[in-house]
């Protein structure tokens, strides 16, 4: 399925694979706890985040960037093998990801329309996996204010943003809290895999 150039793979992971991934992510979160990032304007985001990989995404009063350590100072844990395998299966990209951002949406959390542009190169795709509650995903064009299209993402769905859509505006308008039983307390996890620190894809 294509949504403004974003490829959606509904049901890319079955229930058993989703449960195994949740267990992997629990290990990541115990090593690198979720935190509420602050925007450069000093507002707390409603989503809680952490990362795995050589680099992790952070946001504070100094702005958005990738860092080699969690705000506590510990190195980010490695990207779980099951996620590296998902990248090999669906990203259509020979360069492995060096960062895995984990977003947790509790009741009422959302994410405003944004572009992902903190990476060193936009030649590589971003692979996004949804786990847990359903979420209304909105995708527009590469200019703010363009037409947008929306789709409900369910647990196990994968979206790949790459090529001409790599800099498309996108966001999560809302989630249906408690719609999935994957996470015992409800909520949604979004995992994004990217190549953040490599400055350009090799010529093909
Ligand atoms: C989310 N996703 O699904 C937010 N970014 O919770 C993103 O911001 C995102 O889905 C880049 C590529 C794919 C995405
Ligand atoms: Fe994004």
JSON list of C-alpha atoms and ligand atoms in Angstrom, two decimals:
[
{"chain": "A", "resi": 1, "resn": "UNK", "atom": "CA", "xyz": [0.00, 0.00, 0.00]},
{"chain": "A", "resi": 2, "resn": "UNK", "atom": "CA", "xyz": [1.31, 3.46, -0.87]},
{"chain": "A", "resi": 3, "resn": "UNK", "atom": "CA", "xyz": [0.48, 6.64, 1.06]},
{"chain": "A", "resi": 4, "resn": "UNK", "atom": "CA", "xyz": [1.97, 9.74, -0.59]},
{"chain": "A", "resi": 5, "resn": "UNK", "atom": "CA", "xyz": [5.11, 7.72, -1.49]},
{"chain": "A", "resi": 6, "resn": "UNK", "atom": "CA", "xyz": [5.35, 5.98, 1.89]},
{"chain": "A", "resi": 7, "resn": "UNK", "atom": "CA", "xyz": [5.13, 2.18, 1.56]},
{"chain": "A", "resi": 8, "resn": "UNK", "atom": "CA", "xyz": [2.96, 0.48, 4.18]},
{"chain": "A", "resi": 9, "resn": "UNK", "atom": "CA", "xyz": [3.40, -3.25, 4.81]},
{"chain": "A", "resi": 10, "resn": "UNK", "atom": "CA", "xyz": [0.28, -4.25, 6.79]},
{"chain": "A", "resi": 11, "resn": "UNK", "atom": "CA", "xyz": [0.83, -7.22, 9.12]},
{"chain": "A", "resi": 12, "resn": "UNK", "atom": "CA", "xyz": [4.56, -7.48, 8.41]},
{"chain": "A", "resi": 13, "resn": "UNK", "atom": "CA", "xyz": [5.06, -9.17, 11.80]},
{"chain": "A", "resi": 14, "resn": "UNK", "atom": "CA", "xyz": [2.79, -11.87, 13.22]},
{"chain": "A", "resi": 15, "resn": "UNK", "atom": "CA", "xyz": [1.71, -11.91, 16.87]},
{"chain": "A", "resi": 16, "resn": "UNK", "atom": "CA", "xyz": [4.57, -14.17, 18.04]},
{"chain": "A", "resi": 17, "resn": "UNK", "atom": "CA", "xyz": [7.16, -11.94, 16.34]},
{"chain": "A", "resi": 18, "resn": "UNK", "atom": "CA", "xyz": [5.57, -8.86, 17.93]},
{"chain": "A", "resi": 19, "resn": "UNK", "atom": "CA", "xyz": [5.76, -10.45, 21.39]},
{"chain": "A", "resi": 20, "resn": "UNK", "atom": "CA", "xyz": [9.40, -11.39, 20.86]},
{"chain": "A", "resi": 21, "resn": "UNK", "atom": "CA", "xyz": [10.19, -7.83, 19.84]},
{"chain": "A", "resi": 22, "resn": "UNK", "atom": "CA", "xyz": [8.42, -6.38, 22.88]},
{"chain": "A", "resi": 23, "resn": "UNK", "atom": "CA", "xyz": [10.69, -8.58, 25.03]},
{"chain": "A", "resi": 24, "resn": "UNK", "atom": "CA", "xyz": [13.76, -7.29, 23.14]},
{"chain": "A", "resi": 25, "resn": "UNK", "atom": "CA", "xyz": [12.58, -3.71, 23.66]},
{"chain": "A", "resi": 26, "resn": "UNK", "atom": "CA", "xyz": [12.07, -4.27, 27.39]},
{"chain": "A", "resi": 27, "resn": "UNK", "atom": "CA", "xyz": [15.77, -5.14, 27.60]},
{"chain": "A", "resi": 28, "resn": "UNK", "atom": "CA", "xyz": [16.67, -1.95, 25.73]},
{"chain": "A", "resi": 29, "resn": "UNK", "atom": "CA", "xyz": [14.49, 0.15, 28.03]},
{"chain": "A", "resi": 30, "resn": "UNK", "atom": "CA", "xyz": [16.00, -1.38, 31.17]},
{"chain": "A", "resi": 31, "resn": "UNK", "atom": "CA", "xyz": [19.49, -0.38, 29.99]},
{"chain": "A", "resi": 32, "resn": "UNK", "atom": "CA", "xyz": [18.45, 3.00, 28.55]},
{"chain": "A", "resi": 33, "resn": "UNK", "atom": "CA", "xyz": [15.24, 4.20, 30.28]},
{"chain": "A", "resi": 34, "resn": "UNK", "atom": "CA", "xyz": [12.49, 6.07, 28.44]},
{"chain": "A", "resi": 35, "resn": "UNK", "atom": "CA", "xyz": [12.56, 9.85, 28.93]},
{"chain": "A", "resi": 36, "resn": "UNK", "atom": "CA", "xyz": [10.32, 12.76, 27.91]},
{"chain": "A", "resi": 37, "resn": "UNK", "atom": "CA", "xyz": [12.38, 14.84, 25.46]},
{"chain": "A", "resi": 38, "resn": "UNK", "atom": "CA", "xyz": [12.05, 18.60, 25.67]},
{"chain": "A", "resi": 39, "resn": "UNK", "atom": "CA", "xyz": [11.70, 20.62, 22.47]},
{"chain": "A", "resi": 40, "resn": "UNK", "atom": "CA", "xyz": [14.08, 23.49, 21.77]},
{"chain": "A", "resi": 41, "resn": "UNK", "atom": "CA", "xyz": [11.27, 25.76, 22.97]},
{"chain": "A", "resi": 42, "resn": "UNK", "atom": "CA", "xyz": [11.28, 24.02, 26.34]},
{"chain": "A", "resi": 43, "resn": "UNK", "atom": "CA", "xyz": [8.04, 22.04, 25.99]},
{"chain": "A", "resi": 44, "resn": "UNK", "atom": "CA", "xyz": [7.93, 18.40, 27.03]},
{"chain": "A", "resi": 45, "resn": "UNK", "atom": "CA", "xyz": [6.90, 16.07, 24.20]},
{"chain": "A", "resi": 46, "resn": "UNK", "atom": "CA", "xyz": [3.90, 13.82, 25.03]},
{"chain": "A", "resi": 47, "resn": "UNK", "atom": "CA", "xyz": [5.78, 10.76, 23.72]},
{"chain": "A", "resi": 48, "resn": "UNK", "atom": "CA", "xyz": [8.51, 9.09, 25.82]},
{"chain": "A", "resi": 49, "resn": "UNK", "atom": "CA", "xyz": [11.62, 7.94, 23.97]},
{"chain": "A", "resi": 50, "resn": "UNK", "atom": "CA", "xyz": [14.86, 6.05, 24.08]},
{"chain": "A", "resi": 51, "resn": "UNK", "atom": "CA", "xyz": [17.24, 4.57, 21.51]},
{"chain": "A", "resi": 52, "resn": "UNK", "atom": "CA", "xyz": [19.48, 1.63, 20.64]},
{"chain": "A", "resi": 53, "resn": "UNK", "atom": "CA", "xyz": [22.49, 1.55, 18.33]},
{"chain": "A", "resi": 54, "resn": "UNK", "atom": "CA", "xyz": [25.73, 3.48, 17.92]},
{"chain": "A", "resi": 55, "resn": "UNK", "atom": "CA", "xyz": [23.72, 6.71, 17.95]},
{"chain": "A", "resi": 56, "resn": "UNK", "atom": "CA", "xyz": [20.51, 7.79, 19.64]},
{"chain": "A", "resi": 57, "resn": "UNK", "atom": "CA", "xyz": [18.20, 10.72, 19.10]},
{"chain": "A", "resi": 58, "resn": "UNK", "atom": "CA", "xyz": [17.96, 13.35, 21.80]},
{"chain": "A", "resi": 59, "resn": "UNK", "atom": "CA", "xyz": [16.18, 16.65, 22.08]},
{"chain": "A", "resi": 60, "resn": "UNK", "atom": "CA", "xyz": [16.62, 19.38, 24.67]},
{"chain": "A", "resi": 61, "resn": "UNK", "atom": "CA", "xyz": [17.04, 23.14, 24.85]},
{"chain": "A", "resi": 62, "resn": "UNK", "atom": "CA", "xyz": [20.08, 22.81, 22.56]},
{"chain": "A", "resi": 63, "resn": "UNK", "atom": "CA", "xyz": [17.87, 21.31, 19.83]},
{"chain": "A", "resi": 64, "resn": "UNK", "atom": "CA", "xyz": [17.49, 17.94, 18.07]},
{"chain": "A", "resi": 65, "resn": "UNK", "atom": "CA", "xyz": [20.51, 15.77, 17.36]},
{"chain": "A", "resi": 66, "resn": "UNK", "atom": "CA", "xyz": [22.05, 12.28, 17.49]},
{"chain": "A", "resi": 67, "resn": "UNK", "atom": "CA", "xyz": [24.36, 11.47, 20.41]},
{"chain": "A", "resi": 68, "resn": "UNK", "atom": "CA", "xyz": [26.50, 8.39, 21.24]},
{"chain": "A", "resi": 69, "resn": "UNK", "atom": "CA", "xyz": [25.06, 8.12, 24.78]},
{"chain": "A", "resi": 70, "resn": "UNK", "atom": "CA", "xyz": [21.75, 8.24, 26.66]},
{"chain": "A", "resi": 71, "resn": "UNK", "atom": "CA", "xyz": [21.18, 11.46, 28.68]},
{"chain": "A", "resi": 72, "resn": "UNK", "atom": "CA", "xyz": [22.26, 9.49, 31.79]},
{"chain": "A", "resi": 73, "resn": "UNK", "atom": "CA", "xyz": [25.71, 8.96, 30.19]},
{"chain": "A", "resi": 74, "resn": "UNK", "atom": "CA", "xyz": [25.39, 5.20, 29.48]},
{"chain": "A", "resi": 75, "resn": "UNK", "atom": "CA", "xyz": [26.04, 3.98, 25.93]},
{"chain": "A", "resi": 76, "resn": "UNK", "atom": "CA", "xyz": [22.89, 3.07, 23.98]},
{"chain": "A", "resi": 77, "resn": "UNK", "atom": "CA", "xyz": [22.33, -0.73, 23.95]},
{"chain": "A", "resi": 78, "resn": "UNK", "atom": "CA", "xyz": [22.81, -2.57, 20.64]},
{"chain": "A", "resi": 79, "resn": "UNK", "atom": "CA", "xyz": [19.98, -2.74, 18.09]},
{"chain": "A", "resi": 80, "resn": "UNK", "atom": "CA", "xyz": [18.17, -6.09, 18.64]},
{"chain": "A", "resi": 81, "resn": "UNK", "atom": "CA", "xyz": [19.00, -8.70, 15.96]},
{"chain": "A", "resi": 82, "resn": "UNK", "atom": "CA", "xyz": [15.31, -9.20, 15.17]},
{"chain": "A", "resi": 83, "resn": "UNK", "atom": "CA", "xyz": [15.12, -5.54, 14.11]},
{"chain": "A", "resi": 84, "resn": "UNK", "atom": "CA", "xyz": [18.25, -5.79, 11.97]},
{"chain": "A", "resi": 85, "resn": "UNK", "atom": "CA", "xyz": [16.58, -8.77, 10.25]},
{"chain": "A", "resi": 86, "resn": "UNK", "atom": "CA", "xyz": [13.42, -6.69, 9.66]},
{"chain": "A", "resi": 87, "resn": "UNK", "atom": "CA", "xyz": [15.55, -3.97, 8.01]},
{"chain": "A", "resi": 88, "resn": "UNK", "atom": "CA", "xyz": [17.16, -6.61, 5.74]},
{"chain": "A", "resi": 89, "resn": "UNK", "atom": "CA", "xyz": [13.72, -7.90, 4.79]},
{"chain": "A", "resi": 90, "resn": "UNK", "atom": "CA", "xyz": [11.87, -4.65, 4.10]},
{"chain": "A", "resi": 91, "resn": "UNK", "atom": "CA", "xyz": [14.11, -1.56, 3.90]},
{"chain": "A", "resi": 92, "resn": "UNK", "atom": "CA", "xyz": [15.63, -2.34, 0.47]},
{"chain": "A", "resi": 93, "resn": "UNK", "atom": "CA", "xyz": [18.92, -0.80, 1.68]},
{"chain": "A", "resi": 94, "resn": "UNK", "atom": "CA", "xyz": [22.31, -2.56, 1.88]},
{"chain": "A", "resi": 95, "resn": "UNK", "atom": "CA", "xyz": [23.68, -0.22, 4.57]},
{"chain": "A", "resi": 96, "resn": "UNK", "atom": "CA", "xyz": [22.66, -1.39, 8.04]},
{"chain": "A", "resi": 97, "resn": "UNK", "atom": "CA", "xyz": [20.91, 1.03, 10.41]},
{"chain": "A", "resi": 98, "resn": "UNK", "atom": "CA", "xyz": [23.07, 2.66, 13.10]},
{"chain": "A", "resi": 99, "resn": "UNK", "atom": "CA", "xyz": [20.19, 3.96, 15.19]},
{"chain": "A", "resi": 100, "resn": "UNK", "atom": "CA", "xyz": [16.87, 2.66, 16.47]},
{"chain": "A", "resi": 101, "resn": "UNK", "atom": "CA", "xyz": [14.51, 5.18, 18.03]},
{"chain": "A", "resi": 102, "resn": "UNK", "atom": "CA", "xyz": [11.82, 3.81, 20.34]},
{"chain": "A", "resi": 103, "resn": "UNK", "atom": "CA", "xyz": [8.79, 6.04, 20.93]},
{"chain": "A", "resi": 104, "resn": "UNK", "atom": "CA", "xyz": [6.21, 5.14, 23.58]},
{"chain": "A", "resi": 105, "resn": "UNK", "atom": "CA", "xyz": [2.69, 6.59, 23.33]},
{"chain": "A", "resi": 106, "resn": "UNK", "atom": "CA", "xyz": [0.65, 6.47, 26.53]},
{"chain": "A", "resi": 107, "resn": "UNK", "atom": "CA", "xyz": [-2.98, 7.61, 26.64]},
{"chain": "A", "resi": 108, "resn": "UNK", "atom": "CA", "xyz": [-3.40, 10.93, 24.81]},
{"chain": "A", "resi": 109, "resn": "UNK", "atom": "CA", "xyz": [0.14, 11.06, 23.38]},
{"chain": "A", "resi": 110, "resn": "UNK", "atom": "CA", "xyz": [0.55, 12.31, 19.81]},
{"chain": "A", "resi": 111, "resn": "UNK", "atom": "CA", "xyz": [3.22, 13.58, 17.48]},
{"chain": "A", "resi": 112, "resn": "UNK", "atom": "CA", "xyz": [2.83, 16.72, 15.41]},
{"chain": "A", "resi": 113, "resn": "UNK", "atom": "CA", "xyz": [3.60, 16.86, 11.68]},
{"chain": "A", "resi": 114, "resn": "UNK", "atom": "CA", "xyz": [7.37, 16.89, 11.18]},
{"chain": "A", "resi": 115, "resn": "UNK", "atom": "CA", "xyz": [10.14, 15.95, 8.78]},
{"chain": "A", "resi": 116, "resn": "UNK", "atom": "CA", "xyz": [12.93, 13.57, 9.81]},
{"chain": "A", "resi": 117, "resn": "UNK", "atom": "CA", "xyz": [15.98, 15.61, 8.91]},
{"chain": "A", "resi": 118, "resn": "UNK", "atom": "CA", "xyz": [18.53, 15.22, 11.69]},
{"chain": "A", "resi": 119, "resn": "UNK", "atom": "CA", "xyz": [20.38, 12.45, 9.81]},
{"chain": "A", "resi": 120, "resn": "UNK", "atom": "CA", "xyz": [23.68, 13.05, 7.97]},
{"chain": "A", "resi": 121, "resn": "UNK", "atom": "CA", "xyz": [22.16, 11.91, 4.66]},
{"chain": "A", "resi": 122, "resn": "UNK", "atom": "CA", "xyz": [18.63, 11.56, 3.27]},
{"chain": "A", "resi": 123, "resn": "UNK", "atom": "CA", "xyz": [19.78, 8.91, 0.77]},
{"chain": "A", "resi": 124, "resn": "UNK", "atom": "CA", "xyz": [18.76, 6.14, 3.18]},
{"chain": "A", "resi": 125, "resn": "UNK", "atom": "CA", "xyz": [15.18, 5.10, 4.02]},
{"chain": "A", "resi": 126, "resn": "UNK", "atom": "CA", "xyz": [13.58, 5.16, 7.47]},
{"chain": "A", "resi": 127, "resn": "UNK", "atom": "CA", "xyz": [11.79, 1.95, 8.50]},
{"chain": "A", "resi": 128, "resn": "UNK", "atom": "CA", "xyz": [9.02, 2.34, 11.09]},
{"chain": "A", "resi": 129, "resn": "UNK", "atom": "CA", "xyz": [7.33, -0.50, 13.02]},
{"chain": "A", "resi": 130, "resn": "UNK", "atom": "CA", "xyz": [4.10, -0.11, 15.02]},
{"chain": "A", "resi": 131, "resn": "UNK", "atom": "CA", "xyz": [3.45, -2.25, 18.10]},
{"chain": "A", "resi": 132, "resn": "UNK", "atom": "CA", "xyz": [0.44, -2.11, 20.43]},
{"chain": "A", "resi": 133, "resn": "UNK", "atom": "CA", "xyz": [-2.45, 0.32, 20.08]},
{"chain": "A", "resi": 134, "resn": "UNK", "atom": "CA", "xyz": [-3.75, 1.54, 16.70]},
{"chain": "A", "resi": 135, "resn": "UNK", "atom": "CA", "xyz": [-2.53, 4.97, 15.59]},
{"chain": "A", "resi": 136, "resn": "UNK", "atom": "CA", "xyz": [-3.73, 7.45, 12.99]},
{"chain": "A", "resi": 137, "resn": "UNK", "atom": "CA", "xyz": [-0.68, 8.18, 10.81]},
{"chain": "A", "resi": 138, "resn": "UNK", "atom": "CA", "xyz": [-0.79, 11.27, 8.59]},
{"chain": "A", "resi": 139, "resn": "UNK", "atom": "CA", "xyz": [1.54, 11.79, 5.63]},
{"chain": "A", "resi": 140, "resn": "UNK", "atom": "CA", "xyz": [1.84, 14.90, 3.47]},
{"chain": "A", "resi": 141, "resn": "UNK", "atom": "CA", "xyz": [4.33, 16.09, 0.90]},
{"chain": "A", "resi": 142, "resn": "UNK", "atom": "CA", "xyz": [7.79, 17.55, 1.34]},
{"chain": "A", "resi": 143, "resn": "UNK", "atom": "CA", "xyz": [6.45, 21.09, 1.87]},
{"chain": "A", "resi": 144, "resn": "UNK", "atom": "CA", "xyz": [4.57, 22.14, 4.97]},
{"chain": "A", "resi": 145, "resn": "UNK", "atom": "CA", "xyz": [0.89, 22.84, 4.30]},
{"chain": "A", "resi": 146, "resn": "UNK", "atom": "CA", "xyz": [0.49, 20.38, 1.42]},
{"chain": "A", "resi": 147, "resn": "UNK", "atom": "CA", "xyz": [-2.31, 17.83, 1.07]},
{"chain": "A", "resi": 148, "resn": "UNK", "atom": "CA", "xyz": [-2.15, 14.98, 3.56]},
{"chain": "A", "resi": 149, "resn": "UNK", "atom": "CA", "xyz": [-3.50, 11.43, 3.64]},
{"chain": "A", "resi": 150, "resn": "UNK", "atom": "CA", "xyz": [-4.10, 9.33, 6.74]},
{"chain": "A", "resi": 151, "resn": "UNK", "atom": "CA", "xyz": [-4.15, 5.65, 7.57]},
{"chain": "A", "resi": 152, "resn": "UNK", "atom": "CA", "xyz": [-4.69, 3.70, 10.79]},
{"chain": "A", "resi": 153, "resn": "UNK", "atom": "CA", "xyz": [-1.56, 1.69, 11.62]},
{"chain": "A", "resi": 154, "resn": "UNK", "atom": "CA", "xyz": [-2.00, -1.49, 13.68]},
{"chain": "A", "resi": 155, "resn": "UNK", "atom": "CA", "xyz": [0.37, -3.63, 15.65]},
{"chain": "A", "resi": 156, "resn": "UNK", "atom": "CA", "xyz": [2.82, -5.42, 13.35]},
{"chain": "A", "resi": 157, "resn": "UNK", "atom": "CA", "xyz": [2.51, -2.91, 10.49]},
{"chain": "A", "resi": 158, "resn": "UNK", "atom": "CA", "xyz": [5.68, -1.49, 8.94]},
{"chain": "A", "resi": 159, "resn": "UNK", "atom": "CA", "xyz": [6.01, 1.82, 7.04]},
{"chain": "A", "resi": 160, "resn": "UNK", "atom": "CA", "xyz": [9.05, 2.65, 4.93]},
{"chain": "A", "resi": 161, "resn": "UNK", "atom": "CA", "xyz": [9.76, 6.30, 4.12]},
{"chain": "A", "resi": 162, "resn": "UNK", "atom": "CA", "xyz": [12.39, 6.58, 1.41]},
{"chain": "A", "resi": 163, "resn": "UNK", "atom": "CA", "xyz": [13.19, 7.94, -2.02]},
{"chain": "A", "resi": 164, "resn": "UNK", "atom": "CA", "xyz": [11.15, 11.00, -2.98]},
{"chain": "A", "resi": 165, "resn": "UNK", "atom": "CA", "xyz": [9.08, 10.67, 0.20]},
{"chain": "A", "resi": 166, "resn": "UNK", "atom": "CA", "xyz": [12.09, 10.61, 2.56]},
{"chain": "A", "resi": 167, "resn": "UNK", "atom": "CA", "xyz": [11.47, 14.23, 3.60]},
{"chain": "A", "resi": 168, "resn": "UNK", "atom": "CA", "xyz": [7.66, 14.01, 3.61]},
{"chain": "A", "resi": 169, "resn": "UNK", "atom": "CA", "xyz": [5.89, 15.62, 6.56]},
{"chain": "A", "resi": 170, "resn": "UNK", "atom": "CA", "xyz": [4.25, 13.01, 8.79]},
{"chain": "A", "resi": 171, "resn": "UNK", "atom": "CA", "xyz": [2.85, 12.62, 12.29]},
{"chain": "A", "resi": 172, "resn": "UNK", "atom": "CA", "xyz": [0.52, 10.72, 14.60]},
{"chain": "A", "resi": 173, "resn": "UNK", "atom": "CA", "xyz": [-2.78, 12.54, 15.20]},
{"chain": "A", "resi": 174, "resn": "UNK", "atom": "CA", "xyz": [-4.01, 10.16, 17.89]},
{"chain": "A", "resi": 175, "resn": "UNK", "atom": "CA", "xyz": [-4.01, 6.58, 19.10]},
{"chain": "A", "resi": 176, "resn": "UNK", "atom": "CA", "xyz": [-6.89, 4.32, 20.20]},
{"chain": "A", "resi": 177, "resn": "UNK", "atom": "CA", "xyz": [-5.67, 3.73, 23.73]},
{"chain": "A", "resi": 178, "resn": "UNK", "atom": "CA", "xyz": [-6.28, 0.14, 24.83]},
{"chain": "A", "resi": 179, "resn": "UNK", "atom": "CA", "xyz": [-7.21, -1.12, 21.34]},
{"chain": "A", "resi": 180, "resn": "UNK", "atom": "CA", "xyz": [-4.46, -3.75, 21.45]},
{"chain": "A", "resi": 181, "resn": "UNK", "atom": "CA", "xyz": [-3.62, -6.27, 24.18]},
{"chain": "A", "resi": 182, "resn": "UNK", "atom": "CA", "xyz": [0.03, -6.65, 23.12]},
{"chain": "A", "resi": 183, "resn": "UNK", "atom": "CA", "xyz": [1.17, -4.35, 25.94]},
{"chain": "A", "resi": 184, "resn": "UNK", "atom": "CA", "xyz": [-0.54, -5.32, 29.22]},
{"chain": "A", "resi": 185, "resn": "UNK", "atom": "CA", "xyz": [-0.90, -1.69, 30.33]},
{"chain": "A", "resi": 186, "resn": "UNK", "atom": "CA", "xyz": [-1.99, -0.47, 26.87]},
{"chain": "A", "resi": 187, "resn": "UNK", "atom": "CA", "xyz": [-0.13, 2.06, 24.78]},
{"chain": "A", "resi": 188, "resn": "UNK", "atom": "CA", "xyz": [1.77, 2.09, 21.52]},
{"chain": "A", "resi": 189, "resn": "UNK", "atom": "CA", "xyz": [5.41, 1.61, 20.67]},
{"chain": "A", "resi": 190, "resn": "UNK", "atom": "CA", "xyz": [6.84, 2.96, 17.44]},
{"chain": "A", "resi": 191, "resn": "UNK", "atom": "CA", "xyz": [10.32, 1.79, 16.45]},
{"chain": "A", "resi": 192, "resn": "UNK", "atom": "CA", "xyz": [12.20, 3.60, 13.69]},
{"chain": "A", "resi": 193, "resn": "UNK", "atom": "CA", "xyz": [15.42, 2.30, 12.16]},
{"chain": "A", "resi": 194, "resn": "UNK", "atom": "CA", "xyz": [17.71, 4.69, 10.29]},
{"chain": "A", "resi": 195, "resn": "UNK", "atom": "CA", "xyz": [21.19, 5.28, 8.97]},
{"chain": "A", "resi": 196, "resn": "UNK", "atom": "CA", "xyz": [21.93, 8.50, 10.87]},
{"chain": "A", "resi": 197, "resn": "UNK", "atom": "CA", "xyz": [25.71, 8.89, 10.91]},
{"chain": "A", "resi": 198, "resn": "UNK", "atom": "CA", "xyz": [26.77, 7.88, 7.39]},
{"chain": "A", "resi": 199, "resn": "UNK", "atom": "CA", "xyz": [27.08, 10.97, 5.22]},
{"chain": "A", "resi": 200, "resn": "UNK", "atom": "CA", "xyz": [26.11, 9.51, 1.81]},
{"chain": "A", "resi": 201, "resn": "UNK", "atom": "CA", "xyz": [25.09, 6.26, 0.16]},
{"chain": "A", "resi": 202, "resn": "UNK", "atom": "CA", "xyz": [27.83, 4.76, -2.05]},
{"chain": "A", "resi": 203, "resn": "UNK", "atom": "CA", "xyz": [27.21, 5.39, -5.77]},
{"chain": "A", "resi": 204, "resn": "UNK", "atom": "CA", "xyz": [25.12, 2.56, -7.21]},
{"chain": "B", "resi": 1, "resn": "LIG", "atom": "C1", "xyz": [5.17, 7.17, 14.82]},
{"chain": "B", "resi": 1, "resn": "LIG", "atom": "N1", "xyz": [6.69, 7.96, 13.23]},
{"chain": "B", "resi": 1, "resn": "LIG", "atom": "O1", "xyz": [4.77, 6.32, 14.02]},
{"chain": "B", "resi": 1, "resn": "LIG", "atom": "C2", "xyz": [5.98, 8.32, 14.38]},
{"chain": "B", "resi": 1, "resn": "LIG", "atom": "N2", "xyz": [9.38, 8.99, 11.16]},
{"chain": "B", "resi": 1, "resn": "LIG", "atom": "O2", "xyz": [4.91, 7.10, 16.00]},
{"chain": "B", "resi": 1, "resn": "LIG", "atom": "C3", "xyz": [7.60, 8.77, 12.68]},
{"chain": "B", "resi": 1, "resn": "LIG", "atom": "O3", "xyz": [7.83, 9.88, 13.11]},
{"chain": "B", "resi": 1, "resn": "LIG", "atom": "C4", "xyz": [8.32, 8.30, 11.51]},
{"chain": "B", "resi": 1, "resn": "LIG", "atom": "O4", "xyz": [6.82, 6.51, 11.09]},
{"chain": "B", "resi": 1, "resn": "LIG", "atom": "C5", "xyz": [10.08, 8.63, 10.09]},
{"chain": "B", "resi": 1, "resn": "LIG", "atom": "C6", "xyz": [9.73, 7.55, 9.34]},
{"chain": "B", "resi": 1, "resn": "LIG", "atom": "C7", "xyz": [8.63, 6.82, 9.65]},
{"chain": "B", "resi": 1, "resn": "LIG", "atom": "C8", "xyz": [7.90, 7.19, 10.77]},
{"chain": "B", "resi": 2, "resn": "LIG", "atom": "FE1", "xyz": [9.31, 10.95, 12.00]}
]
